[in-house]
Coordinates of C-alpha atoms in Angstrom, one line a residue:
M236 CA -133.6 94.0 -138.4
V237 CA -136.8 92.2 -137.4
F238 CA -136.8 88.6 -136.2
G239 CA -139.8 86.3 -136.4
I240 CA -141.4 84.8 -133.4
P241 CA -140.1 81.2 -134.2
F242 CA -136.6 82.6 -134.2
V243 CA -137.0 84.4 -130.9
N244 CA -138.6 81.3 -129.3
H245 CA -135.6 79.2 -130.5
V246 CA -133.1 81.7 -129.0
M247 CA -135.0 81.7 -125.7
R248 CA -135.0 78.0 -125.5
L249 CA -131.2 78.0 -126.1
I250 CA -130.7 80.6 -123.3
I251 CA -132.9 78.6 -120.9
F252 CA -131.0 75.4 -121.7
A253 CA -127.6 77.0 -121.3
T254 CA -128.7 78.5 -118.0
A255 CA -130.0 75.2 -116.7
Q256 CA -126.8 73.5 -117.7
T257 CA -124.8 76.1 -115.9
V258 CA -126.9 75.7 -112.7
V259 CA -126.6 71.9 -112.8
Y260 CA -122.9 72.1 -113.4
L261 CA -122.3 74.5 -110.5
F262 CA -124.3 72.3 -108.1
L263 CA -123.1 68.9 -109.2
V264 CA -119.4 69.4 -109.7
P265 CA -118.7 70.4 -106.1
I266 CA -120.8 67.4 -104.9
I267 CA -119.0 65.0 -107.2
L268 CA -115.6 66.4 -106.3
A269 CA -116.4 66.1 -102.6
T270 CA -117.6 62.5 -103.0
I271 CA -114.4 61.5 -104.9
T272 CA -112.2 63.2 -102.3
Y273 CA -113.9 61.5 -99.4
R274 CA -113.8 58.1 -101.1
T275 CA -110.1 58.6 -101.8
Y276 CA -109.6 59.5 -98.1
V277 CA -111.5 56.4 -96.9
A278 CA -109.4 54.2 -99.3
V279 CA -106.1 55.7 -97.9
V280 CA -107.3 55.4 -94.2
S281 CA -108.4 51.8 -94.8
K282 CA -105.0 50.9 -96.2
L283 CA -103.2 52.5 -93.2
F284 CA -105.4 51.5 -90.3
R285 CA -107.5 48.6 -91.6
P286 CA -105.2 46.2 -93.5
D287 CA -107.7 43.5 -92.9
L288 CA -110.0 45.1 -95.4
D289 CA -109.8 44.2 -99.1
S290 CA -111.5 46.4 -101.7
F291 CA -114.7 48.4 -101.9
V292 CA -117.9 46.6 -102.7
T293 CA -118.7 47.8 -106.2
G294 CA -120.8 47.1 -109.2
L295 CA -123.5 44.4 -109.2
D296 CA -122.3 43.3 -105.7
T297 CA -123.8 46.4 -104.2
S298 CA -127.3 45.2 -105.1
F299 CA -126.9 42.4 -102.5
L300 CA -126.0 44.7 -99.6
G301 CA -128.4 45.2 -96.7
N302 CA -128.7 47.5 -93.7
T303 CA -126.4 45.1 -91.8
P304 CA -123.9 42.4 -92.9
E305 CA -126.4 39.8 -91.8
E306 CA -129.1 41.1 -94.1
S307 CA -129.4 41.2 -97.9
S308 CA -131.6 43.3 -100.0
T309 CA -131.5 40.7 -102.8
N310 CA -131.2 36.9 -102.7
V311 CA -130.9 34.6 -105.7
I312 CA -131.7 30.9 -105.4
C313 CA -130.9 28.2 -108.0
C314 CA -132.1 24.6 -107.7
L315 CA -130.6 21.6 -109.4
V316 CA -131.9 18.0 -109.3
V317 CA -129.5 15.1 -110.1
N318 CA -130.0 11.4 -110.2
G319 CA -128.9 9.2 -107.4
N320 CA -127.5 10.0 -104.0
I321 CA -124.6 12.5 -104.0
S322 CA -123.2 13.2 -100.6
E323 CA -122.3 16.6 -99.2
Y324 CA -118.7 15.4 -98.8
R325 CA -118.4 14.6 -102.5
I326 CA -119.9 17.9 -103.5
R327 CA -117.7 19.8 -101.1
E328 CA -114.6 18.0 -102.5
M329 CA -115.5 18.9 -106.1
F330 CA -116.4 22.5 -105.2
E331 CA -113.1 23.0 -103.4
E332 CA -111.1 21.6 -106.3
R333 CA -112.9 23.3 -109.1
V334 CA -114.1 26.5 -107.6
I335 CA -112.5 27.6 -104.4
K336 CA -108.9 26.7 -105.4
L337 CA -109.2 27.8 -109.0
K338 CA -106.6 30.4 -109.9
D339 CA -106.1 32.7 -113.0
S340 CA -103.0 33.1 -115.0
K341 CA -101.6 35.6 -112.4
G342 CA -102.0 33.1 -109.6
D343 CA -104.9 34.9 -108.0
F344 CA -108.0 33.1 -106.8
V345 CA -110.8 33.5 -109.4
Y346 CA -113.6 33.3 -106.8
K347 CA -111.9 35.0 -103.9
K348 CA -115.2 36.7 -102.8
L349 CA -116.6 33.3 -101.9
S350 CA -114.4 33.4 -98.8
Q351 CA -115.2 37.0 -98.0
Y352 CA -118.0 39.0 -96.4
W353 CA -118.7 42.7 -96.3
V354 CA -118.3 45.2 -93.5
R355 CA -119.0 48.9 -93.1
F356 CA -116.1 51.4 -92.7
Y357 CA -116.6 55.1 -92.7
G358 CA -119.9 54.8 -94.6
Y359 CA -118.5 52.5 -97.3
S360 CA -118.8 48.7 -97.7
F361 CA -115.6 46.7 -97.9
W362 CA -114.8 43.1 -98.6
K363 CA -113.1 41.3 -95.7
T364 CA -111.6 37.8 -95.9
D365 CA -113.0 35.2 -93.5
K366 CA -109.8 34.0 -91.8
S367 CA -111.6 31.0 -90.4
F368 CA -113.3 30.1 -93.7
N369 CA -114.6 26.6 -93.6
L370 CA -116.3 25.1 -96.7
S371 CA -118.5 22.9 -94.5
N372 CA -120.3 26.0 -93.3
H373 CA -121.5 26.7 -96.8
V374 CA -121.7 23.3 -98.6
R375 CA -123.8 21.1 -96.2
N376 CA -126.9 19.0 -95.9
Y377 CA -130.1 20.8 -95.6
D378 CA -130.4 21.9 -92.0
Y379 CA -133.2 24.5 -91.9
D380 CA -135.9 21.9 -91.1
N381 CA -135.6 22.7 -87.4
V382 CA -135.4 26.4 -87.9
I383 CA -137.8 27.6 -90.6
T384 CA -139.4 24.8 -92.6
E385 CA -139.5 21.0 -93.1
K386 CA -137.1 19.3 -95.4
P387 CA -137.9 19.8 -99.1
T388 CA -138.4 16.2 -100.1
D389 CA -140.7 17.0 -103.0
E390 CA -141.6 19.9 -105.2
D391 CA -144.5 21.2 -103.1
K392 CA -142.3 21.3 -100.0
L393 CA -139.5 22.9 -102.0
K394 CA -141.7 25.8 -103.0
K395 CA -142.4 26.5 -99.4
A396 CA -138.7 26.1 -98.4
I397 CA -137.6 28.6 -101.0
E398 CA -140.0 31.2 -99.7
D399 CA -138.6 30.7 -96.2
I400 CA -134.9 30.6 -97.2
L401 CA -135.2 33.9 -99.1
R402 CA -136.2 35.6 -95.8
T403 CA -133.5 33.8 -93.7
P404 CA -130.7 36.2 -92.5
W405 CA -127.1 35.3 -93.1
K406 CA -124.7 34.2 -90.3
S407 CA -122.4 36.9 -89.0
Y408 CA -118.8 37.0 -90.2
Q409 CA -119.3 34.5 -93.0
S410 CA -119.5 34.9 -96.7
H411 CA -123.1 35.2 -98.0
W412 CA -123.7 32.0 -100.0
E413 CA -124.6 28.4 -99.3
L414 CA -125.1 25.1 -101.2
L415 CA -127.7 22.9 -99.4
V416 CA -127.9 19.2 -100.2
Q417 CA -131.2 17.3 -99.8
Y418 CA -131.5 13.6 -100.3
P419 CA -133.9 11.9 -101.0
F420 CA -135.9 14.2 -103.3
N421 CA -138.9 13.0 -105.3
R422 CA -139.4 15.0 -108.5
K423 CA -142.4 14.9 -110.8
S424 CA -141.6 14.0 -114.4
S425 CA -143.3 15.5 -117.4
S426 CA -145.8 12.7 -117.2
E427 CA -146.6 13.7 -113.6
T428 CA -145.1 10.4 -112.3
I429 CA -142.8 10.6 -109.3
V430 CA -139.1 10.1 -109.9
P431 CA -137.6 8.9 -106.6
N432 CA -134.0 8.7 -105.2
Q433 CA -132.7 12.0 -106.5
T434 CA -130.5 14.6 -104.9
L435 CA -131.7 18.3 -104.7
L436 CA -129.1 21.1 -104.6
I437 CA -130.2 24.5 -103.5
F438 CA -127.7 27.3 -104.1
R439 CA -128.3 30.7 -102.5

């Protein structure tokens, strides 16, 4: 029986593909099994000897990890401008009632990670609860003017402030978020006129 060249080429491609699959399988499976085994070992050890640790840092949260707990490879900043003067005390009060203390149907805190920070343990990142968590460390008046940049009292100064804040390291042993309050803030309207007496909220 004589086979044509196209048929032979097809058979050769199948053989090469099957061989490549086998090689990849033989290399990857041991690595995957070793990784799973080590991760399980770390999880057990953390439960036994580090009860202060919560869960692994996983999913989207890993994109915010840095080389040290004070650093962050990714920062997100959102700004909101509201009319009038809203004090840090009022914002802190609302934030505590509607966010920090919010629980689900099981009685667990919905935003528990807002009172946690991450630490390294055996090569993995874990969440750890801040036992001395104080909301005033996170929701506060803008206080970087003596550190990195002047107060963002208008849009031009805000642009410069955002650039500097993005490069600012986090404080040790605190959860990585903050809500900065700046009053007064003068915003330009669509007609380029200045709208005074507004409050700027910067959430990082």
